[in-house]
CSV table of C-alpha atoms in Angstrom, one decimal:
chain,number,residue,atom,x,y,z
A,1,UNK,CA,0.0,0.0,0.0
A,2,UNK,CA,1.4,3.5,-1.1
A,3,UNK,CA,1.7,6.2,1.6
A,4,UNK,CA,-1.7,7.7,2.0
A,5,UNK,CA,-0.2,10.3,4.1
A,6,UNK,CA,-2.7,12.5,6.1
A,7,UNK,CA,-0.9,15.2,6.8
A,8,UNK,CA,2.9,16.7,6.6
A,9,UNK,CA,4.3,18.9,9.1
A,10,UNK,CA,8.2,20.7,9.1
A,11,UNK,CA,9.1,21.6,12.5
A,12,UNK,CA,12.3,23.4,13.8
A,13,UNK,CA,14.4,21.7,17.0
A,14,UNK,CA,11.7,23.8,19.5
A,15,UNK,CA,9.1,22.3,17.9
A,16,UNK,CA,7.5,25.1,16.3
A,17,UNK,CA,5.7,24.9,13.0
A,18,UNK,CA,7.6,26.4,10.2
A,19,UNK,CA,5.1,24.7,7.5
A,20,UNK,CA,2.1,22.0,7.2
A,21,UNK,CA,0.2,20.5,4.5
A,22,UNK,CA,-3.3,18.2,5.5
A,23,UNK,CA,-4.1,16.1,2.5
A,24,UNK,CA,-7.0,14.5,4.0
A,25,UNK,CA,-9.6,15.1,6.8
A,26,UNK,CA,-9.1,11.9,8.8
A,27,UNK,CA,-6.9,13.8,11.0
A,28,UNK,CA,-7.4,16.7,13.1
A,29,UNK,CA,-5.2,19.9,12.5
A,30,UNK,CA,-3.6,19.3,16.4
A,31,UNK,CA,-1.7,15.9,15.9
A,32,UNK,CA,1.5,18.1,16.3
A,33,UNK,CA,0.6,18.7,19.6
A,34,UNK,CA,0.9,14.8,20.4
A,35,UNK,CA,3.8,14.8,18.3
A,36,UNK,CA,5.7,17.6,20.6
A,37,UNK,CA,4.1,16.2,24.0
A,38,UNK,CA,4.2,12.0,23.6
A,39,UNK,CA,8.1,12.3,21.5
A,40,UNK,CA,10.0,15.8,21.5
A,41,UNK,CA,9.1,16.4,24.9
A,42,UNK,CA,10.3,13.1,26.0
A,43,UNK,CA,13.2,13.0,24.5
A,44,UNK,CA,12.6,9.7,22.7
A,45,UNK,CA,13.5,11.0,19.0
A,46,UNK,CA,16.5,8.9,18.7
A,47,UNK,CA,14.7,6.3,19.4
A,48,UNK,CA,12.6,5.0,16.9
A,49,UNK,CA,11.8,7.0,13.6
A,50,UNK,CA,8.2,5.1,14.0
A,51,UNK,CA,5.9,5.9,16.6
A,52,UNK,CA,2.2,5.3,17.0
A,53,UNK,CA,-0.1,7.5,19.0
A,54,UNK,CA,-3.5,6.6,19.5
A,55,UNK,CA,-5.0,6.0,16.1
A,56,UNK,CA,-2.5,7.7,14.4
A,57,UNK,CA,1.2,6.6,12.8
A,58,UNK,CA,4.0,9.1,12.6
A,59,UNK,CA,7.3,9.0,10.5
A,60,UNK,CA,9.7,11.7,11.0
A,61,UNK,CA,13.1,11.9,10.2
A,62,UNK,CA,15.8,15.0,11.0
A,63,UNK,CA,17.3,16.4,7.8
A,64,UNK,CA,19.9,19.6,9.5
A,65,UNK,CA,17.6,21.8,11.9
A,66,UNK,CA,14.4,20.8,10.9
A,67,UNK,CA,11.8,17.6,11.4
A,68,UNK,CA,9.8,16.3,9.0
A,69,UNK,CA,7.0,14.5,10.4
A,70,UNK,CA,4.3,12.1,7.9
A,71,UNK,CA,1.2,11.6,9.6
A,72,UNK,CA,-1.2,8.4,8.4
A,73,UNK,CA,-4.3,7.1,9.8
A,74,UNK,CA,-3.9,3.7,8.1
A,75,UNK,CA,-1.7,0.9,8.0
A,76,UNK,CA,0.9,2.6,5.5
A,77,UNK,CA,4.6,1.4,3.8
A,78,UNK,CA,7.2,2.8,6.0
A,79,UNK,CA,9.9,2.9,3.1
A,80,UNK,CA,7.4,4.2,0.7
A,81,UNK,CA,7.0,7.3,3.3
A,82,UNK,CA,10.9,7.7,4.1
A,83,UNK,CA,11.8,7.4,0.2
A,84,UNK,CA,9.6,10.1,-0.6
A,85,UNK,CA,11.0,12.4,2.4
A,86,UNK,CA,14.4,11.9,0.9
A,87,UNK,CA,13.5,12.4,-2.8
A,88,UNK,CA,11.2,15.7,-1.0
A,89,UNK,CA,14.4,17.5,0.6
A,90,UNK,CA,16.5,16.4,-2.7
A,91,UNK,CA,14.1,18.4,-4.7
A,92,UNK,CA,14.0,21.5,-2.3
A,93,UNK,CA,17.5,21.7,-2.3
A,94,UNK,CA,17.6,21.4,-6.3
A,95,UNK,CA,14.8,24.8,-6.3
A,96,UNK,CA,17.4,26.3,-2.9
A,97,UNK,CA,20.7,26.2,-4.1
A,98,UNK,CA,21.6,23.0,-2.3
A,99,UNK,CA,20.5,24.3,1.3
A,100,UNK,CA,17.5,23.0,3.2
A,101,UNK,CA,17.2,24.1,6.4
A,102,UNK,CA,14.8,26.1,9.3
A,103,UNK,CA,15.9,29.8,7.2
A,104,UNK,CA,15.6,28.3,3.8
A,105,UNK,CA,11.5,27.4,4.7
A,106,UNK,CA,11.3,30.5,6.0
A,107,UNK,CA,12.5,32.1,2.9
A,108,UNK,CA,10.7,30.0,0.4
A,109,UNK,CA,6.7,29.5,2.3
A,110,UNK,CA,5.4,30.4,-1.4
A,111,UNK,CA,7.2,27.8,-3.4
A,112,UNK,CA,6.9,25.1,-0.7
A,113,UNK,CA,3.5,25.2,-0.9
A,114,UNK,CA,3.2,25.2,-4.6
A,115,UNK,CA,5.3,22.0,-4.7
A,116,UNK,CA,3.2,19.9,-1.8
A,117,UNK,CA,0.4,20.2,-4.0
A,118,UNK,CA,2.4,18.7,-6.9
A,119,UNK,CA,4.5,16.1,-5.3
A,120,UNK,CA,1.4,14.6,-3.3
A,121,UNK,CA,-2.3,13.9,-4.1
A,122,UNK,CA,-4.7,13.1,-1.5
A,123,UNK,CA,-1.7,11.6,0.4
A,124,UNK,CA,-0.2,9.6,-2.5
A,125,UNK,CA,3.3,10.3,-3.8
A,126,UNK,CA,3.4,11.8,-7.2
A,127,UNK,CA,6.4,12.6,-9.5
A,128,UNK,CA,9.1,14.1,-7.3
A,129,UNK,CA,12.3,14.6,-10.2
A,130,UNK,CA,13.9,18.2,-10.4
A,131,UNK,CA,14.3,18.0,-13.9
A,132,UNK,CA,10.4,17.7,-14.7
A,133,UNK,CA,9.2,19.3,-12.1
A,134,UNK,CA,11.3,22.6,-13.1
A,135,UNK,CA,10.1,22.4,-16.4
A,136,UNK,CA,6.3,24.1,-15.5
A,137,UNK,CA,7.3,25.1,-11.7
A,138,UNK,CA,9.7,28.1,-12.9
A,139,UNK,CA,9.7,29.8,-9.9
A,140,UNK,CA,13.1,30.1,-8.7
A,141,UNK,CA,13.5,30.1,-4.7
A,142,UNK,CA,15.4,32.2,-2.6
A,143,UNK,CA,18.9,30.6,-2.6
A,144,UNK,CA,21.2,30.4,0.4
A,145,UNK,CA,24.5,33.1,0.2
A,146,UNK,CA,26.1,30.5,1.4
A,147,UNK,CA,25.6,28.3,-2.0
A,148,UNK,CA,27.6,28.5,-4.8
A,149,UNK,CA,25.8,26.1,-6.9
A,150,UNK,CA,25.0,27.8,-10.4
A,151,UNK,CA,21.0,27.6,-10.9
A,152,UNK,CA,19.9,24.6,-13.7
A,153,UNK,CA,18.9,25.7,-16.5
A,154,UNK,CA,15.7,25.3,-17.9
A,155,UNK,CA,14.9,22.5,-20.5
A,156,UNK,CA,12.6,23.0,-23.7
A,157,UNK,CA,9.5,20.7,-24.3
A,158,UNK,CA,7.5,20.0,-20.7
A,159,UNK,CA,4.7,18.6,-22.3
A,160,UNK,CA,6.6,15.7,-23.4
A,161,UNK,CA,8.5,15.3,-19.6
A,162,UNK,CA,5.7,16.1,-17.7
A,163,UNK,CA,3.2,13.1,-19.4
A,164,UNK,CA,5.8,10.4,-18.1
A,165,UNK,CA,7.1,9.2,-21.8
A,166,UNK,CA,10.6,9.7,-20.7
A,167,UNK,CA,10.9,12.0,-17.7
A,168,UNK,CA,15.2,10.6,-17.5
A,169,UNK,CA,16.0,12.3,-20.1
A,170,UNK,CA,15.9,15.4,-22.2
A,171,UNK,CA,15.3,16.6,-25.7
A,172,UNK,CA,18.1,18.4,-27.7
A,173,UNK,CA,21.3,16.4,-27.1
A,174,UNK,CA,23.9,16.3,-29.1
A,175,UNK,CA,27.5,14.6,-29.5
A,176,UNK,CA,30.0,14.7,-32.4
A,177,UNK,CA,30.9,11.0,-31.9
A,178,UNK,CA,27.6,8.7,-30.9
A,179,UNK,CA,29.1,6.1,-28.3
A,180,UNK,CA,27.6,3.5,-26.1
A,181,UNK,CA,29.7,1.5,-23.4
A,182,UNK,CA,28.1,-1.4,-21.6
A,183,UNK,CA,29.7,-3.6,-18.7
A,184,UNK,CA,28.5,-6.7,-17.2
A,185,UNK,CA,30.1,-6.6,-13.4
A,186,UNK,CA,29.2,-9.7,-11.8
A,187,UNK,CA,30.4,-11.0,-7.8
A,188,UNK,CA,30.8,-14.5,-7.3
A,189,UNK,CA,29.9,-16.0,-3.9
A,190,UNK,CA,31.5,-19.7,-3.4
A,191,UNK,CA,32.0,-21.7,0.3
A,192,UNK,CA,33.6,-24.6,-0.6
A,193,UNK,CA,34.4,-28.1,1.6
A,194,UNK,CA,37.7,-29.1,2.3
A,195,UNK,CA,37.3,-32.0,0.3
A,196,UNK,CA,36.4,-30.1,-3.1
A,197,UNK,CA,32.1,-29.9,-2.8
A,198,UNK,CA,30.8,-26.8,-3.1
A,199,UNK,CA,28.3,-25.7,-0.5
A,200,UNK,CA,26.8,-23.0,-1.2
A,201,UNK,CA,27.2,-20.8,-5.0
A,202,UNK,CA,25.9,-17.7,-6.3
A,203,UNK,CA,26.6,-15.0,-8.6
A,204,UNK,CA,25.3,-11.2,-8.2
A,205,UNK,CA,25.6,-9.2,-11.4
A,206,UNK,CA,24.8,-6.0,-12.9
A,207,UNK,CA,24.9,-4.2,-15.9
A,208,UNK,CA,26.2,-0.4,-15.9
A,209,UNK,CA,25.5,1.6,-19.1
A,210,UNK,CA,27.4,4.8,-19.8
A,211,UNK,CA,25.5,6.4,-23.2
A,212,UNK,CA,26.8,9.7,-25.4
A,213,UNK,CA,24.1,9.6,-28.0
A,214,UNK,CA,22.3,12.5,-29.4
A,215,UNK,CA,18.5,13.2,-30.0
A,216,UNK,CA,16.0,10.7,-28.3
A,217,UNK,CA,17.4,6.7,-29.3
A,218,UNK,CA,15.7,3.8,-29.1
A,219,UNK,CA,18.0,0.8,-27.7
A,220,UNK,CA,17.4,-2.9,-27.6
A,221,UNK,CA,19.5,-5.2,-25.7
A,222,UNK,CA,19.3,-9.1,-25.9
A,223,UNK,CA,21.4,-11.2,-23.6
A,224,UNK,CA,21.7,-15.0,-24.0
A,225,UNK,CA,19.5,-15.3,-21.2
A,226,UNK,CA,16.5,-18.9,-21.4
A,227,UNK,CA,13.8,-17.3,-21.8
A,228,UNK,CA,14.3,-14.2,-23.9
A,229,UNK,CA,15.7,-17.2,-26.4
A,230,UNK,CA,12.7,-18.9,-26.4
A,231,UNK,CA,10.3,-16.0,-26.8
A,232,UNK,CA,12.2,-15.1,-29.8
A,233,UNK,CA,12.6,-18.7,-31.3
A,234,UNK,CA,8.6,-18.8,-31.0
A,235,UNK,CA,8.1,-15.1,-32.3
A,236,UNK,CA,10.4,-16.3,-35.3
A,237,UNK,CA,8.9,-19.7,-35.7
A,238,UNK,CA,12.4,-21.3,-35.7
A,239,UNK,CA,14.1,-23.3,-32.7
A,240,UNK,CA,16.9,-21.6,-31.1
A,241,UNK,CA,20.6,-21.8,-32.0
A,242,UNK,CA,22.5,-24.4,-29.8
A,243,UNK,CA,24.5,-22.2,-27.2
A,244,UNK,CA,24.6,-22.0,-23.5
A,245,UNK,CA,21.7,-20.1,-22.0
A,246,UNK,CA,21.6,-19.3,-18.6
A,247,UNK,CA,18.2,-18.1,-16.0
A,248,UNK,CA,18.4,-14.8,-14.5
A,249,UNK,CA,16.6,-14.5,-11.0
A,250,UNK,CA,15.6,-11.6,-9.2
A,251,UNK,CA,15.5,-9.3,-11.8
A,252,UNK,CA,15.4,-5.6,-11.2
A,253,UNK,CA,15.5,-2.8,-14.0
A,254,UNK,CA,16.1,0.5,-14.1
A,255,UNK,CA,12.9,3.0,-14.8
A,256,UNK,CA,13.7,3.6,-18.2
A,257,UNK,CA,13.3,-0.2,-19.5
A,258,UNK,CA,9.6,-0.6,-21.7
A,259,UNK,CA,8.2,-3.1,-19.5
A,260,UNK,CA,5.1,-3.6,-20.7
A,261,UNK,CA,7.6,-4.6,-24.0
A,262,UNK,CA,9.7,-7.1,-22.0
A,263,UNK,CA,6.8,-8.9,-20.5
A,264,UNK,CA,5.4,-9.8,-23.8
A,265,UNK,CA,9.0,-10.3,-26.2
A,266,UNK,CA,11.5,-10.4,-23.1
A,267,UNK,CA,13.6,-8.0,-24.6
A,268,UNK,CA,15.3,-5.3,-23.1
A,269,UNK,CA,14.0,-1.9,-24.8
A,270,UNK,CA,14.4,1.8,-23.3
A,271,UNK,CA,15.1,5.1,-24.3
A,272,UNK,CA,18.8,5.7,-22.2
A,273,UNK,CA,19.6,8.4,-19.7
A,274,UNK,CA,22.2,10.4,-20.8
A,275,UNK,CA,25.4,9.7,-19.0
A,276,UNK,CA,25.9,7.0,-16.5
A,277,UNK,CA,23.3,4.8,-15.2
A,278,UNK,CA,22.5,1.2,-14.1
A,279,UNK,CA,20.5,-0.6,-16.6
A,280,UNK,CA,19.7,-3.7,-14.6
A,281,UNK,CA,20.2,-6.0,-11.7
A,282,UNK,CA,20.7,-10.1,-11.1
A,283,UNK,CA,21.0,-13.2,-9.7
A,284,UNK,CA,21.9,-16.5,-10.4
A,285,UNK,CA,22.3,-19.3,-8.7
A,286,UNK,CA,22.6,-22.5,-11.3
A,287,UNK,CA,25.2,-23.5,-13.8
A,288,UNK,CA,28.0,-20.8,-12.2
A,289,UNK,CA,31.4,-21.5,-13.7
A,290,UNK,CA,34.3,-21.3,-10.6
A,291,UNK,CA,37.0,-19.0,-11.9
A,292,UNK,CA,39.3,-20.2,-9.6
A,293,UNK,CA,39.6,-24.0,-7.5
A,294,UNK,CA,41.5,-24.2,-4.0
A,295,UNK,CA,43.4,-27.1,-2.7
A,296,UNK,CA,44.4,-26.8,0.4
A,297,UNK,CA,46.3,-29.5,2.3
A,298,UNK,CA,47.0,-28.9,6.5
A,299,UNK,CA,49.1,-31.1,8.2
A,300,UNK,CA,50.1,-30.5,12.0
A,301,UNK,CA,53.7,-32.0,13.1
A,302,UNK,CA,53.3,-32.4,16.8
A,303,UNK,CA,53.0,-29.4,18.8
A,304,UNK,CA,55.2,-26.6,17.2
A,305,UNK,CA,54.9,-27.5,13.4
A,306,UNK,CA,52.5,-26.8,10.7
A,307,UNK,CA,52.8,-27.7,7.0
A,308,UNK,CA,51.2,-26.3,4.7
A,309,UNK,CA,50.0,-26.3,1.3
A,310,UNK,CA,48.0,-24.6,-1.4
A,311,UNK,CA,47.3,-25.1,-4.6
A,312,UNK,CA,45.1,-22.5,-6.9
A,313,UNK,CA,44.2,-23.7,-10.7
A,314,UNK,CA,42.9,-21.1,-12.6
A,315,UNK,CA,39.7,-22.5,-14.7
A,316,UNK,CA,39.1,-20.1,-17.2
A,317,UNK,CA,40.5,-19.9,-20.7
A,318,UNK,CA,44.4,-20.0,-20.9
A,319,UNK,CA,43.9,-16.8,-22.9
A,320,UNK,CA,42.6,-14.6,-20.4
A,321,UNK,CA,44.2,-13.9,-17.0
A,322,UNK,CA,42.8,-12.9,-13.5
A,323,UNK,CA,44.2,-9.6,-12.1
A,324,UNK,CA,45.0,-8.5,-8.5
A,325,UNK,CA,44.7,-12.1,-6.9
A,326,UNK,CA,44.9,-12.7,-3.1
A,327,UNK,CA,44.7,-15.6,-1.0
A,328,UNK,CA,44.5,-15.5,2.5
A,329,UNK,CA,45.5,-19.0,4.6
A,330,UNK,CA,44.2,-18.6,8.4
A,331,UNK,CA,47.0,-19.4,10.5
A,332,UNK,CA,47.4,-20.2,14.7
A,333,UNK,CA,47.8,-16.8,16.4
A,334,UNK,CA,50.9,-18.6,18.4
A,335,UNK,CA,52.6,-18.9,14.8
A,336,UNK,CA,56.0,-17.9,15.6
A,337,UNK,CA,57.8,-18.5,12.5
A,338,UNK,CA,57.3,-18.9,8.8
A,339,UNK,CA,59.1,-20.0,6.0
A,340,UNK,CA,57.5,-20.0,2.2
A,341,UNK,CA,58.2,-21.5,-1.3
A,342,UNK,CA,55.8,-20.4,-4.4
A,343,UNK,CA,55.8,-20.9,-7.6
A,344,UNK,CA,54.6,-17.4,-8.9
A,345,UNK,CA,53.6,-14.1,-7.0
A,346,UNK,CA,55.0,-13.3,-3.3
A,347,UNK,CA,53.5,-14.6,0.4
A,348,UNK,CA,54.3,-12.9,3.5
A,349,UNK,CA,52.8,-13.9,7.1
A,350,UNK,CA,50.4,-10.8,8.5
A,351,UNK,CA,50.3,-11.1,12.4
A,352,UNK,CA,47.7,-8.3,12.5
A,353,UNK,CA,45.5,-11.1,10.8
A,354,UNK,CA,46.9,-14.1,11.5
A,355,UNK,CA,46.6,-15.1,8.3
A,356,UNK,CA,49.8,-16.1,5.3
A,357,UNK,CA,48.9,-13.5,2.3
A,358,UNK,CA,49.6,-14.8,-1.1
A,359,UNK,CA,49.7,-12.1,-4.1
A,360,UNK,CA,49.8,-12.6,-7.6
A,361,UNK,CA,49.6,-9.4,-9.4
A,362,UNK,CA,48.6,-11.5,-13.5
A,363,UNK,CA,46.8,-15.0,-12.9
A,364,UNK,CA,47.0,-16.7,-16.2
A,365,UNK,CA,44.4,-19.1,-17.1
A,366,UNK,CA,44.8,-23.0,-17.2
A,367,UNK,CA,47.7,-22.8,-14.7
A,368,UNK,CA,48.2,-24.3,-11.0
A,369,UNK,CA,50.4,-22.4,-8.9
A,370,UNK,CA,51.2,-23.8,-5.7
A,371,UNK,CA,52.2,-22.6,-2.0
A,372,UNK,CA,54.0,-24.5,0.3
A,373,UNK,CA,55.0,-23.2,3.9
A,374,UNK,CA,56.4,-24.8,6.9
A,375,UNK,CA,55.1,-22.7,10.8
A,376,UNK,CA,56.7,-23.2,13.7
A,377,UNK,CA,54.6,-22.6,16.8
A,378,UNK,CA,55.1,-21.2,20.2
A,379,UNK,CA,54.8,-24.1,22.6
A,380,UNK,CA,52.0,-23.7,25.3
A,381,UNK,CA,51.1,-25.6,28.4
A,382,UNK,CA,47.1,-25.4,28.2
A,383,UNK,CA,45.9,-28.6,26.0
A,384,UNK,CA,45.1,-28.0,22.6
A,385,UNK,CA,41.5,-27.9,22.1
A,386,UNK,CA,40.0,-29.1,18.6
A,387,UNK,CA,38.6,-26.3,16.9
A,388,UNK,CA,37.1,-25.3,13.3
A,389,UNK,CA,39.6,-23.4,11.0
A,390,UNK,CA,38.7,-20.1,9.3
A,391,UNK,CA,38.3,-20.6,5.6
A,392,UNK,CA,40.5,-20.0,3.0
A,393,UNK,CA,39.7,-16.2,1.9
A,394,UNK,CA,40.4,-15.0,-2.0
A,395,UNK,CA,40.1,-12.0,-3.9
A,396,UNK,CA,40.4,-11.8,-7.6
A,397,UNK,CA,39.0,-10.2,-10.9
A,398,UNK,CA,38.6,-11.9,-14.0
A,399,UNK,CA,38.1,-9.2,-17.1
A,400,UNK,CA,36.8,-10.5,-20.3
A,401,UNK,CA,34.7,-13.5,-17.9
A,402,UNK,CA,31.4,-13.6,-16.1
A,403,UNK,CA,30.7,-16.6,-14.1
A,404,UNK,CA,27.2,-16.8,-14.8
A,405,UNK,CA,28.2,-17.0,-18.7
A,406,UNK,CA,26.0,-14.2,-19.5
A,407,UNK,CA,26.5,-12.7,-23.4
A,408,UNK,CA,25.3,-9.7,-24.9
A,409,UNK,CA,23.8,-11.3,-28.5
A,410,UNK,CA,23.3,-7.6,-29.5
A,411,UNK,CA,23.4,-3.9,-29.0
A,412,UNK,CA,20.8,-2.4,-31.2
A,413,UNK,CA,20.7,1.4,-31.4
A,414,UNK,CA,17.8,3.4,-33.4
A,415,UNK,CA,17.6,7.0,-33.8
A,416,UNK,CA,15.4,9.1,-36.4
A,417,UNK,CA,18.3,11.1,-37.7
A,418,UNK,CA,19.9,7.5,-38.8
A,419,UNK,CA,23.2,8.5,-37.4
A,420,UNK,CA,26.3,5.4,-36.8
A,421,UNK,CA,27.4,4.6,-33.4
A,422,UNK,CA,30.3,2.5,-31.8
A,423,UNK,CA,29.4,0.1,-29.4
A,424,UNK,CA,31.7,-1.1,-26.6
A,425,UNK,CA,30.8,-4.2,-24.9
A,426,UNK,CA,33.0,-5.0,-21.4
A,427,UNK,CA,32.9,-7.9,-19.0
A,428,UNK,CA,34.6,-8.5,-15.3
A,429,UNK,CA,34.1,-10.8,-12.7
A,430,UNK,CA,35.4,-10.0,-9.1
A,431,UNK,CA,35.2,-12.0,-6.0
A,432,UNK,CA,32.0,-11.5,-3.4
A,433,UNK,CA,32.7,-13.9,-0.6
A,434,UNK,CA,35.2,-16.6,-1.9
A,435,UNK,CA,36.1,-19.2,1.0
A,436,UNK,CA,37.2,-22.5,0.9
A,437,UNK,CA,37.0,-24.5,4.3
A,438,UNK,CA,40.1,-25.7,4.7
């Protein structure tokens, strides 16, 4: 359920009303005087941003010298009311020169007013972006001499903004060279046995779009995702290419991507923001390719002596290489002494850790390097006392690899000018949490 706020008050630290807004008549014009005598009074404000008196809910939250308090009368979403407090002071500072604060309400009663009445109806959040909201709200406020943020200019064509075709982005752009660069950035998560089984695997991923295009284009990504495949093999009436395809989960998109489009072709279409932005957000937890395998062998000599040894293969293609790869061995906190051998990168013991740091600045693919080191330990008189090893620890990043195996199959870019553009297509994966029991 959205909001339904009631009311909307903006006190100062005394409690005093600088401004207040009732959207609907379910609540009485005094509910600030609960609001000062059940929480301000009694010093519980740190508290709990949520507090219920009588029939009544109120979320406030403390942006500089000033409360802003949401009162509902209904059981209403908590994040939807805090997410449209913080997009409501990011707007008042865009209209007060980056200021918001007890003197810059004073100063600006007027345009306050005007924009409660267009970022909320009867309680319910409306559209709350500077950029549209400047387009027919031209009234500039009174800006803080203390801000030296130059004043946005004003953009040509509201009626196109304001209607919600593509409120991210505005007309008139123009670039001498039309580019597009797309990454895929995925984490993988891996806790491995000591023995070789993987536990538990998962890979997070996103896709981060930087675009320099002119005019208003039309884009249209297709990934070698299962079911986008199949939507097109049956849209085409021909079975799909043999290839690996992989299922996304949890997917999340940014605003600009045509829904309505990829619910019924399950392809990604959307007019770009200008500039940098995050297209889209994943999961996936099946078929994950391991970048990297740990071997890890522990043997204890008696009391004083540890051997170990480690051995890392690289899985990926002997072409690519991972970059910036550490492993960290967990080591007793008596270790006294350390001696290492390894066949590529340097390892150092880290006391503040307790841990044997292996780096290898270029990790070629297809190869096994190994580590072996021999630990002397200080010699106590308590019994040793079997306990469970930290895991094995690695960081890494694999460019040119993603574990989930996701492909761009194409970049499509259309624009009514016809103009050419160059597409750049970029993948990396980077260790999450990497452990291997050991």
């Amino acid at each position: 359920m959205p909001v339904a706020a009631s009311a909307i008050y903006f006190l100062n630290l005394r409690g005093d009303v600088l401004i207040n807004r009732l959207y609907r008549d379910d609540v009485g014009g005094n509910m600030v005087d609960a609001f000062r005598m059940h929480i301000m009074q009694t010093k519980e404000l740190g508290t709990c941003p949520v507090r219920q008196i009588g029939g009544c809910s109120f979320f406030y939250m403390r942006i500089s010298n000033v409360y802003i308090v949401i009162v509902v009368s209904s059981n209403a979403n908590v994040a939807c009311a805090f997410k449209f407090v913080v997009e409501a002071v990011t707007l008042f500072k865009s209209y007060f020169g980056g200021a918001f604060d007890e003197d810059a309400i004073r100063n600006n009663f007027v345009l306050i007013y005007e924009l409660l009445d267009e970022i909320m109806d009867f309680g319910y959040p409306q559209n709350l972006s500077p950029e549209i909201l400047k387009l027919y709200i031209t009234q500039e406020g009174v800006r803080s001499p203390f801000s030296s943020k130059p004043a946005d200019k004003p953009v040509p064509n509201a009626t196109l903004q304001v209607t919600g075709a593509v409120g991210w982005r505005r007309e008139g752009l123009a670039y001498k060279k039309n580019e597009v660069f797309l990454d895929i950035v995925e984490s993988v998560n891996l806790l491995m046995s000591s023995k070789g089984s993987v536990l538990r695997c998962d890979v997070t991923g996103k896709i981060l779009m930087k675009c320099f295009l002119s005019g208003m284009p039309d884009l249209k990504l297709g990934l070698n995702d299962k079911i986008g495949l199949e939507k097109e093999s049956q849209l085409k009436s021909r079975p799909t290419k043999s290839g690996k395809t992989i299922e996304l989960d949890d997917v999340t998109f940014h605003q600009c991507v045509n829904l309505t489009r990829f619910n019924s072709e399950k392809t990604v279409s959307f007019v770009p923001p200008d500039g940098e932005f995050e297209l889209m957000k994943y999961r996936i937890t099946e078929g994950v390719n391991l970048p990297f395998r740990v071997l890890p062998t522990i043997k204890e000599l008696g009391r004083t002596r540890m051997e170990v040894n480690v051995k890392v293969k690289s899985v990926f293609g002997a072409k690519m290489f991972a970059l910036g790869v550490v492993v960290k061995i967990p080591v007793p906190k008596q270790t006294a002494k350390t001696n290492f051998q390894v066949t590529s990168g340097r390892a150092k013991y880290n006391a503040a850790i307790d841990c044997l740091v292996w780096k290898i600045r270029k990790f070629p693919g297809q190869t096994e390097p190994t580590l072996s080191a021999e630990i002397e330990l200080i010699s106590t008189i308590a019994e040793k006392k079997s306990s469970t090893r930290p895991p094995i620890q690695m960081e890494f990043q694999v460019p040119m690899f993603t574990a989930s195996g996701l492909r761009v199959r194409f970049l499509k870019v259309w624009e009514k000018s016809g103009y050419n553009t160059v597409e750049w297509v970029r993948y990396i994966t980077k260790a999450g949490s990497y452990e291997i029991r050991c």
